[in-house]
Short mmCIF file of C-alpha atoms in Angstrom, two decimals:
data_model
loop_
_atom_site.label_atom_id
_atom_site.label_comp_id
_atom_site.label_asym_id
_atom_site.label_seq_id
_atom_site.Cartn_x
_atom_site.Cartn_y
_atom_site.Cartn_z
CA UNK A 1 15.04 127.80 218.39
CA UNK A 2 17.57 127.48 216.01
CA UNK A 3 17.29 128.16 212.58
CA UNK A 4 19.69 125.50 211.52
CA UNK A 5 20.24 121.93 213.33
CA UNK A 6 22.39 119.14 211.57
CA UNK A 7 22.52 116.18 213.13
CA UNK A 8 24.94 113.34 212.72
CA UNK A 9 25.03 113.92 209.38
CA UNK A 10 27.02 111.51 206.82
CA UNK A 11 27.14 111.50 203.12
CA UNK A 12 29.31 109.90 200.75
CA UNK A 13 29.90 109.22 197.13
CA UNK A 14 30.32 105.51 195.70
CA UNK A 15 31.84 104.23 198.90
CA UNK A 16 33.76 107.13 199.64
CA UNK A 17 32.89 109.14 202.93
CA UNK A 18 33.05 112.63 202.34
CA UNK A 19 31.04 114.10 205.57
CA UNK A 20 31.12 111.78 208.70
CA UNK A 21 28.53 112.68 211.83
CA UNK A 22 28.35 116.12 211.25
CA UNK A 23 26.53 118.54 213.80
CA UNK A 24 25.94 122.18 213.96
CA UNK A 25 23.33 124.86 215.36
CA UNK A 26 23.14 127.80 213.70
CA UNK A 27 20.85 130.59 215.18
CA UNK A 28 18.52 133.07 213.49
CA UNK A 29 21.29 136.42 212.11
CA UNK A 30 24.01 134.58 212.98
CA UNK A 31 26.61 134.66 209.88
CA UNK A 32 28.72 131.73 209.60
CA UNK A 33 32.06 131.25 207.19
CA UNK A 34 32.80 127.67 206.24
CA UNK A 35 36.43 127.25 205.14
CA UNK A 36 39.05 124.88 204.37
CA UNK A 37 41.04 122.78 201.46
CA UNK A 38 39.74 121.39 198.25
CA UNK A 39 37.64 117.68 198.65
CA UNK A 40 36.89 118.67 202.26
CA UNK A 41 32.93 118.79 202.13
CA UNK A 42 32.42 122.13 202.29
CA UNK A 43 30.03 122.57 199.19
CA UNK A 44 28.32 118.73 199.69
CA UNK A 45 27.45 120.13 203.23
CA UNK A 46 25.74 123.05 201.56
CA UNK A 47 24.08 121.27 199.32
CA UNK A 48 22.67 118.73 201.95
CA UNK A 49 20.84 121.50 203.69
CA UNK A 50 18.90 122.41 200.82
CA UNK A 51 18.58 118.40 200.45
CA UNK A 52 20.66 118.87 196.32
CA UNK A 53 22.34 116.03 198.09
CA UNK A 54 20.28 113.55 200.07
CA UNK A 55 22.40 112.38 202.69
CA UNK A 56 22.99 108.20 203.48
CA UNK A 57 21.99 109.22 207.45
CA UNK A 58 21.08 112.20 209.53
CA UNK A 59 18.49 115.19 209.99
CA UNK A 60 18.44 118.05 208.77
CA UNK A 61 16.26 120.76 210.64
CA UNK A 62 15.25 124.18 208.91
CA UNK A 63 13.40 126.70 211.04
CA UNK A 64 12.34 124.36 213.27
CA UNK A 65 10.99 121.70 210.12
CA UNK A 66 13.13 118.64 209.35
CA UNK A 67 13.52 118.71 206.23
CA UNK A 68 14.58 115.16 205.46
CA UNK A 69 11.73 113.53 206.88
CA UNK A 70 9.97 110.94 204.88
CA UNK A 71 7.14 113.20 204.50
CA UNK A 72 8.48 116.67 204.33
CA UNK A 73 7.25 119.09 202.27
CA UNK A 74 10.80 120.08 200.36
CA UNK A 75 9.46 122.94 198.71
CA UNK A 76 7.84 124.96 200.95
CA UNK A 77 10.87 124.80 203.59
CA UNK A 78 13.19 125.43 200.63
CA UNK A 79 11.31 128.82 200.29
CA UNK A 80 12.87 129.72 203.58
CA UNK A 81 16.47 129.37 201.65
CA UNK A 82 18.01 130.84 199.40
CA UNK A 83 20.96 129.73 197.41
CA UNK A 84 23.46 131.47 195.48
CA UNK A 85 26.18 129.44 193.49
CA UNK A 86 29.39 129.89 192.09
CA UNK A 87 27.72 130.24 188.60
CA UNK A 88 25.00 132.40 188.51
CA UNK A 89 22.02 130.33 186.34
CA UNK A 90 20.15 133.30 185.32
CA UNK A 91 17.37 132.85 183.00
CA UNK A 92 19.78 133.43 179.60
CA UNK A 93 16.19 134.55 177.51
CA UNK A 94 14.63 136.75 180.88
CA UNK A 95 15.91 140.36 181.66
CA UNK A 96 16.98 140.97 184.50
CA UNK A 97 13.23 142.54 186.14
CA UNK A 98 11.68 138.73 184.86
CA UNK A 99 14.16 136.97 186.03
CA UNK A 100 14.11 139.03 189.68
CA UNK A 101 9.99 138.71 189.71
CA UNK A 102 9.29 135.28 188.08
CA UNK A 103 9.12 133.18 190.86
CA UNK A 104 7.28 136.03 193.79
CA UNK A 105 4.61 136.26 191.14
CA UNK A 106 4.41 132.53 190.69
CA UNK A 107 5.21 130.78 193.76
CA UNK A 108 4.38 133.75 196.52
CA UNK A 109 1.66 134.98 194.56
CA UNK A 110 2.90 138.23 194.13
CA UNK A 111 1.42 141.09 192.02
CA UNK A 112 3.67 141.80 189.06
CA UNK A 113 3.86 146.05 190.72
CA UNK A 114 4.29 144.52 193.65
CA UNK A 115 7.32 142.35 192.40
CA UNK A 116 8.62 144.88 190.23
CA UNK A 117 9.18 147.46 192.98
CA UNK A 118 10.77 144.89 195.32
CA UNK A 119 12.72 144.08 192.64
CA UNK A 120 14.03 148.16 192.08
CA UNK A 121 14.31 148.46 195.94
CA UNK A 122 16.77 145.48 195.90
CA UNK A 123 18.36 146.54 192.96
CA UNK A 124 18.71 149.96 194.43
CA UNK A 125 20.93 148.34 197.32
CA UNK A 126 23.34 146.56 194.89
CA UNK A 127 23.38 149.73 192.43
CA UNK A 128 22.46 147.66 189.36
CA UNK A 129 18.97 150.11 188.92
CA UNK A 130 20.20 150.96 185.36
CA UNK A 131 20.55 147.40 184.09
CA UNK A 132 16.29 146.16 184.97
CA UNK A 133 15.98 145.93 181.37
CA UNK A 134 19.09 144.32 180.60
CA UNK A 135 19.71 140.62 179.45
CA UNK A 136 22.03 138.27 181.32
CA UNK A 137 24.52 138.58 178.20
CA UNK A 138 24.74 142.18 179.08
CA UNK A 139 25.99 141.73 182.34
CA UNK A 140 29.66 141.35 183.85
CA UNK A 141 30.28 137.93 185.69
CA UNK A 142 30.23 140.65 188.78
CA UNK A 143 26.72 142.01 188.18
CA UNK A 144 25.57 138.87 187.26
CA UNK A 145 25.95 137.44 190.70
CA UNK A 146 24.62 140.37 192.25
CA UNK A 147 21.57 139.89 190.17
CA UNK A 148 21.67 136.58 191.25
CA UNK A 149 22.06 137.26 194.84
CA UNK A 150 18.79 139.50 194.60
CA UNK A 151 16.56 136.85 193.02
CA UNK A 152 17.05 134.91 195.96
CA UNK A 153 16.20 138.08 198.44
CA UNK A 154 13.12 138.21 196.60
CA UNK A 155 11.82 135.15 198.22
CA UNK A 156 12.12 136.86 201.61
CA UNK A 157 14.09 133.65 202.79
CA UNK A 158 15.16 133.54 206.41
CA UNK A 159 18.36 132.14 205.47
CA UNK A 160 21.34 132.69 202.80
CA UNK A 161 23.88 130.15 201.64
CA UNK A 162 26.47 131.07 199.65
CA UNK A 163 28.88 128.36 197.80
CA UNK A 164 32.07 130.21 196.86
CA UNK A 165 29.91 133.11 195.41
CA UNK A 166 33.24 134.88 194.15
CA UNK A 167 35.34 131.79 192.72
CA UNK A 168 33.59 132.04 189.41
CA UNK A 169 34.61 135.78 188.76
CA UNK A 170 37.62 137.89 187.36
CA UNK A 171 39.60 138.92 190.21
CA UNK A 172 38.44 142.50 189.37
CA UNK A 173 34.93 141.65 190.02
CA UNK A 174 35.32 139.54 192.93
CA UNK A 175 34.94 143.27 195.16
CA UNK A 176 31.81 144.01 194.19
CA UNK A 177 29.99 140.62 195.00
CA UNK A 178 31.82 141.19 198.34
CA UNK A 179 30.68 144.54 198.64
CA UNK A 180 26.74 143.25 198.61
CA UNK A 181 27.29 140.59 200.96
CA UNK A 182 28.99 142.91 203.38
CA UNK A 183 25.44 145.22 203.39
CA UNK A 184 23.53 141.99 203.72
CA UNK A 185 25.41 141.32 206.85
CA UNK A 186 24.46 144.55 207.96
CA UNK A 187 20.74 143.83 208.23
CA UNK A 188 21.39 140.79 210.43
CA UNK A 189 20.32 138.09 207.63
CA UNK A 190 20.83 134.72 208.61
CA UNK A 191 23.74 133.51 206.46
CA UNK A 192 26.26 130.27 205.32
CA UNK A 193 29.38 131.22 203.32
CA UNK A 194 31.61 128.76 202.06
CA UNK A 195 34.34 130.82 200.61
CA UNK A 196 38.38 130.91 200.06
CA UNK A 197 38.51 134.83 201.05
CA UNK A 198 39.82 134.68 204.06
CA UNK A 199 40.17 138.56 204.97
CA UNK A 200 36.61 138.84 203.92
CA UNK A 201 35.61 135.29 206.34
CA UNK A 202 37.39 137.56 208.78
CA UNK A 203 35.89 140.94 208.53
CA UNK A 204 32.36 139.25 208.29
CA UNK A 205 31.44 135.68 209.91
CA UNK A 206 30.61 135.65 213.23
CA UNK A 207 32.04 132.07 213.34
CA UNK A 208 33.74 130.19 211.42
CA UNK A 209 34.07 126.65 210.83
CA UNK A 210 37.51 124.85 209.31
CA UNK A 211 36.19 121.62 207.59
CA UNK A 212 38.63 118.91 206.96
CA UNK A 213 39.01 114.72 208.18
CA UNK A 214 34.67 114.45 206.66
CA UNK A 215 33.30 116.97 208.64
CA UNK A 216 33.77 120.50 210.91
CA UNK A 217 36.88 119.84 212.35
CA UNK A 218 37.58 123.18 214.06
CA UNK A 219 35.37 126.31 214.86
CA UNK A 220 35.67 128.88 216.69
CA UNK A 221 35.16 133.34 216.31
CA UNK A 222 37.44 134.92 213.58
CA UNK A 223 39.93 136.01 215.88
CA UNK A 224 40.45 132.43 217.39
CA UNK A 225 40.34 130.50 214.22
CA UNK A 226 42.84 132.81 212.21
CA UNK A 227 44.71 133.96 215.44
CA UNK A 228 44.94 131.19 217.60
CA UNK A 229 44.13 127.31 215.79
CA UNK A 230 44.65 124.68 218.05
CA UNK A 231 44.21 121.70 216.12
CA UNK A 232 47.37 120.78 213.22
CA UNK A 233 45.20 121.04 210.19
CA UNK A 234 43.57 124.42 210.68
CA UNK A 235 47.01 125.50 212.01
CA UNK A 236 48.73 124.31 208.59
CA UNK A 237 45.54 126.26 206.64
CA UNK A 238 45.72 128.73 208.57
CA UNK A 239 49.47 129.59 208.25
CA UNK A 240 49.86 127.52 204.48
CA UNK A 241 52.58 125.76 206.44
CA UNK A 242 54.65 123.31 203.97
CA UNK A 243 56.05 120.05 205.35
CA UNK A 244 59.53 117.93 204.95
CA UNK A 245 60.10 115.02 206.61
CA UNK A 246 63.51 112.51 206.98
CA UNK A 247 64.07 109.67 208.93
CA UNK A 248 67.55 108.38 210.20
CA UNK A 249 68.86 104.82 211.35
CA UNK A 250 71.92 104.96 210.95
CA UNK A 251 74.94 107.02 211.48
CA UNK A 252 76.54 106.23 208.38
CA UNK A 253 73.24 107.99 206.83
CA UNK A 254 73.45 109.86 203.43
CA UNK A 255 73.75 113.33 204.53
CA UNK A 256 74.52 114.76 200.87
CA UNK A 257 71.17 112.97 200.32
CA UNK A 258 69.56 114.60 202.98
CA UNK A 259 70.37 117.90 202.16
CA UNK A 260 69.59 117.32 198.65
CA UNK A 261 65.95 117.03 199.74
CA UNK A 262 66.22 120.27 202.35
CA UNK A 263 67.47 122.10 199.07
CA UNK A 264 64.74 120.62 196.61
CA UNK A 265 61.81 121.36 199.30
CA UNK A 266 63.11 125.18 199.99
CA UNK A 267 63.79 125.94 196.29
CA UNK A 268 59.85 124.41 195.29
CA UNK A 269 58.44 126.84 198.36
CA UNK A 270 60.96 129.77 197.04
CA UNK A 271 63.31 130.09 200.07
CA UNK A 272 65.81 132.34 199.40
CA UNK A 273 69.47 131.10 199.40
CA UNK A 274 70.68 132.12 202.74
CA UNK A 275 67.35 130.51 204.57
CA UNK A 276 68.52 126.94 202.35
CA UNK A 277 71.94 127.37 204.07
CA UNK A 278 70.62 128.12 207.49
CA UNK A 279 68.36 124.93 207.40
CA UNK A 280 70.79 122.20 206.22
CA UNK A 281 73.39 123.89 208.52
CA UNK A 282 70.85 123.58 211.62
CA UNK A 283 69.74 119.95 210.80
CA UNK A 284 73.21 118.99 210.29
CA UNK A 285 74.94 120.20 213.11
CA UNK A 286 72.11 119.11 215.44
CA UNK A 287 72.22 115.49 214.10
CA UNK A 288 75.91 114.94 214.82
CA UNK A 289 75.68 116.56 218.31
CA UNK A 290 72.67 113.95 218.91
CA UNK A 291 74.70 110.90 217.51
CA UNK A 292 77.33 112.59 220.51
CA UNK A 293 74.95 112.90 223.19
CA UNK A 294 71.97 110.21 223.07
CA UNK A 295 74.07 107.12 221.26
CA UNK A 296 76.57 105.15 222.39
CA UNK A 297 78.39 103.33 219.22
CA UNK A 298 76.39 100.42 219.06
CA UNK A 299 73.10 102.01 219.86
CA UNK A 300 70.67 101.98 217.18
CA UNK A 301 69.78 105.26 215.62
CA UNK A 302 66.14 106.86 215.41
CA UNK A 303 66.08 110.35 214.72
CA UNK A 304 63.32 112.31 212.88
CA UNK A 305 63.62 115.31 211.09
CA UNK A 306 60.52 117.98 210.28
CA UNK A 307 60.42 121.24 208.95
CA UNK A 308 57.49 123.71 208.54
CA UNK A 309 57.81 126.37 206.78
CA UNK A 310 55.10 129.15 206.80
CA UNK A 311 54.39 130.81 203.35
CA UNK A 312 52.24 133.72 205.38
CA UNK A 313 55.09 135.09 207.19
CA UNK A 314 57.83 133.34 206.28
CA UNK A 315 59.05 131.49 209.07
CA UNK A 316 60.82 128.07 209.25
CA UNK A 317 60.87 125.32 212.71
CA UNK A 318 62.89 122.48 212.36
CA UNK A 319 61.54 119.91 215.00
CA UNK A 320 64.19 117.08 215.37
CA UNK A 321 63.21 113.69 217.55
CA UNK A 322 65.57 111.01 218.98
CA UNK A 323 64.76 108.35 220.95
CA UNK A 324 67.14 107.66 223.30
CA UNK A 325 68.80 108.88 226.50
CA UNK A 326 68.02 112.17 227.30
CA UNK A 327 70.44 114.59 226.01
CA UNK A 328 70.43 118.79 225.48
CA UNK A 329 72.87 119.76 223.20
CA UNK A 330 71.86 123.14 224.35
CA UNK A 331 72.23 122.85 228.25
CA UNK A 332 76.44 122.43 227.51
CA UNK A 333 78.52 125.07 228.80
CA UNK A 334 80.58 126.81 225.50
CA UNK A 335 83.29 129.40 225.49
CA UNK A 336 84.58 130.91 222.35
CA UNK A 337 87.62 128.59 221.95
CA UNK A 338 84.83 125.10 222.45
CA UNK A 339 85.42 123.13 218.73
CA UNK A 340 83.42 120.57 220.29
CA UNK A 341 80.41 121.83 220.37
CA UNK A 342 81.22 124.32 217.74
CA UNK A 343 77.70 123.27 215.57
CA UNK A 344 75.14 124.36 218.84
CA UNK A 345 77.55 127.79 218.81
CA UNK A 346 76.60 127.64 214.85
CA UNK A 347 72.98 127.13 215.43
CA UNK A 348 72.69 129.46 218.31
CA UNK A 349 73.72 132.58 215.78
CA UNK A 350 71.48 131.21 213.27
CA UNK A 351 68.40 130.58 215.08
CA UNK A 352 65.38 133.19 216.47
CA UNK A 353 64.67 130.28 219.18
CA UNK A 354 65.82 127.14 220.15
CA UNK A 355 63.33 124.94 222.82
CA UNK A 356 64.00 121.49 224.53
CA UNK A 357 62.06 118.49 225.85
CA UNK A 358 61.89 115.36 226.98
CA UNK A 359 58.95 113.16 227.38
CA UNK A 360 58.32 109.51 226.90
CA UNK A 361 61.87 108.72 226.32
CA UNK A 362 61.97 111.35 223.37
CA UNK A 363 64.26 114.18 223.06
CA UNK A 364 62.35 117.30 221.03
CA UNK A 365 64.40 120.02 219.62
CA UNK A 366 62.51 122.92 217.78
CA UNK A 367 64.58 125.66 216.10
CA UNK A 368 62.96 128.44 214.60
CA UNK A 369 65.05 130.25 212.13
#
């Protein structure tokens, strides 16, 4: 049985959809990473589980009990969850043994020695042993998530979410709430982290799901997700690609205009000179070998230009469609004297790859420089 089962799940916020038929299983130890851009539903998802949000449709299963039913009994199937935010909402006028052993004693009926030496076994694991008797003003943001992560351990919940657990901190303490997470993964709890590290969604998720377009809209293990996307959006996430666009109908088009633009868009994503020069050199002499090849004078023009440039590794494809006759500017036979076709001998010495296709009356060029 599944300790997690979402089904068509929607939820939005006056009249605007943010989660559309969303469905997952998640079973008991499995660790899951949620990822993806700001406004993409990531935390509202989170927060449906543990029914913060009440969604407009959907169920929502918890170890087996649905937990938006009419009739469900919210708090006791909220004791199999615990929740740890970006800010850490410790009891400001508790230290930090009342505010690990408040709710055992009242809600699990612990003894207060019983509580207290869970409490020092789980502050033993995070190294925090020293601080018991310290106030949450005492703390660093860094220990006062871990604190926080332990109150919730102390309800012996069968399942963890996490909401961007380390967007709240210094950068220099974002290691350490890391660091505790990592052993928790170790002892095969059951856990949801919506987070923006992506070498730590890596090192620990056993799956991890992209969300963008209201919902999950790619998942897969680490190594496909951040290796191998398939779908544009995780792709552009994935890689941070940036995107220019231009559209020409005309062959007396504004080229200075055009590479105005190609000059604006590398200098905002911090393209050195020499990869500005390559681009507008590639787009131009590719356009005026096209107007050669696929028009005849009194054709009309439809050409599109895209470029992607990757801010991960630093790599740039220009993709450049015509529609039109089919045409390779590529397949030509050039010798060293050809002034003809002197831009594709240009673009040849400037480019890592060049690729050509034709489909649907379309002609596809993609350089990679």
């Amino acid at each position: 049985m599944s300790i997690i089962e979402v089904r068509n799940l929607y939820k939005s916020f006056n009249g605007v959809e943010i989660l559309k038929n969303v469905n997952l299983k998640v079973e008991e130890g499995e660790r899951i990473a949620i990822i993806g851009g700001s406004g993409g539903g990531k935390s509202v998802f989170l927060r449906c589980l543990e029914l913060l949000e009440i969604p407009d449709n959907g169920e929502i299963f918890i170890n087996g009990q649905e937990i938006t039913a009419p009739n469900a009994d919210i708090d006791k199937i909220r004791q199999n969850m615990g929740m740890v935010y970006q800010k850490f909402h410790l009891f400001q006028h508790l230290n930090v043994m009342e505010n690990l052993t408040l709710a055992p004693i009242k809600l699990l009926k612990m003894s207060k020695a019983e509580a207290e030496k869970k409490a020092i076994g789980w502050l033993e694991k995070v190294s925090l042993t020293s601080k018991k008797f310290s106030y949450p003003n005492e703390l660093s943001g860094g220990q006062q998530q871990r604190i926080a992560i332990c109150r919730s351990l102390m309800m012996n919940p069968k399942l963890m979410l996490f909401d961007e657990p380390t967007s709240a901190l210094d950068p220099t303490m974002v290691g350490e709430v890391l660091a505790t997470i990592r052993m928790l993964s170790k002892i095969k709890l059951t856990m949801i982290i919506v987070t923006h590290e992506m070498n730590f969604a890596k090192e620990v998720a056993d799956r991890i799901l992209f969300f963008a377009d209201h919902g999950i809209y790619e998942q897969g293990t680490p190594k496909q997700i951040f290796d191998n996307p398939q779908k544009p959006l995780t792709v552009a996430f994935i890689h941070k690609l940036k995107f220019f666009h231009y559209d020409i109908y005309d062959k007396n088009f504004d080229l200075i205009q055009m590479q105005g633009k190609i000059w604006e868009f590398a200098e905002k994503y911090g393209l050195n000179r020499k990869q500005t020069f390559n681009l507008q050199h590639c787009c131009e002499e590719s356009i005026f070998e096209i107007f050669d090849g696929v028009y005849k004078t009194d054709e009309k023009i439809n050409i599109s230009i895209d470029i992607e440039y990757s801010e991960s590794n630093k790599q740039t494809e220009i993709k450049i469609a015509s529609i039109g006759r089919q045409y390779n500017p590529f397949d030509v036979d050039i010798d060293d004297d050809d002034t003809e076709h002197l831009g594709i001998m240009i673009i040849n010495k400037i480019a890592q790859n060049v690729t050509y296709e034709y489909n649907d009356n379309v002609n596809l060029i993609k350089i990679q420089i």
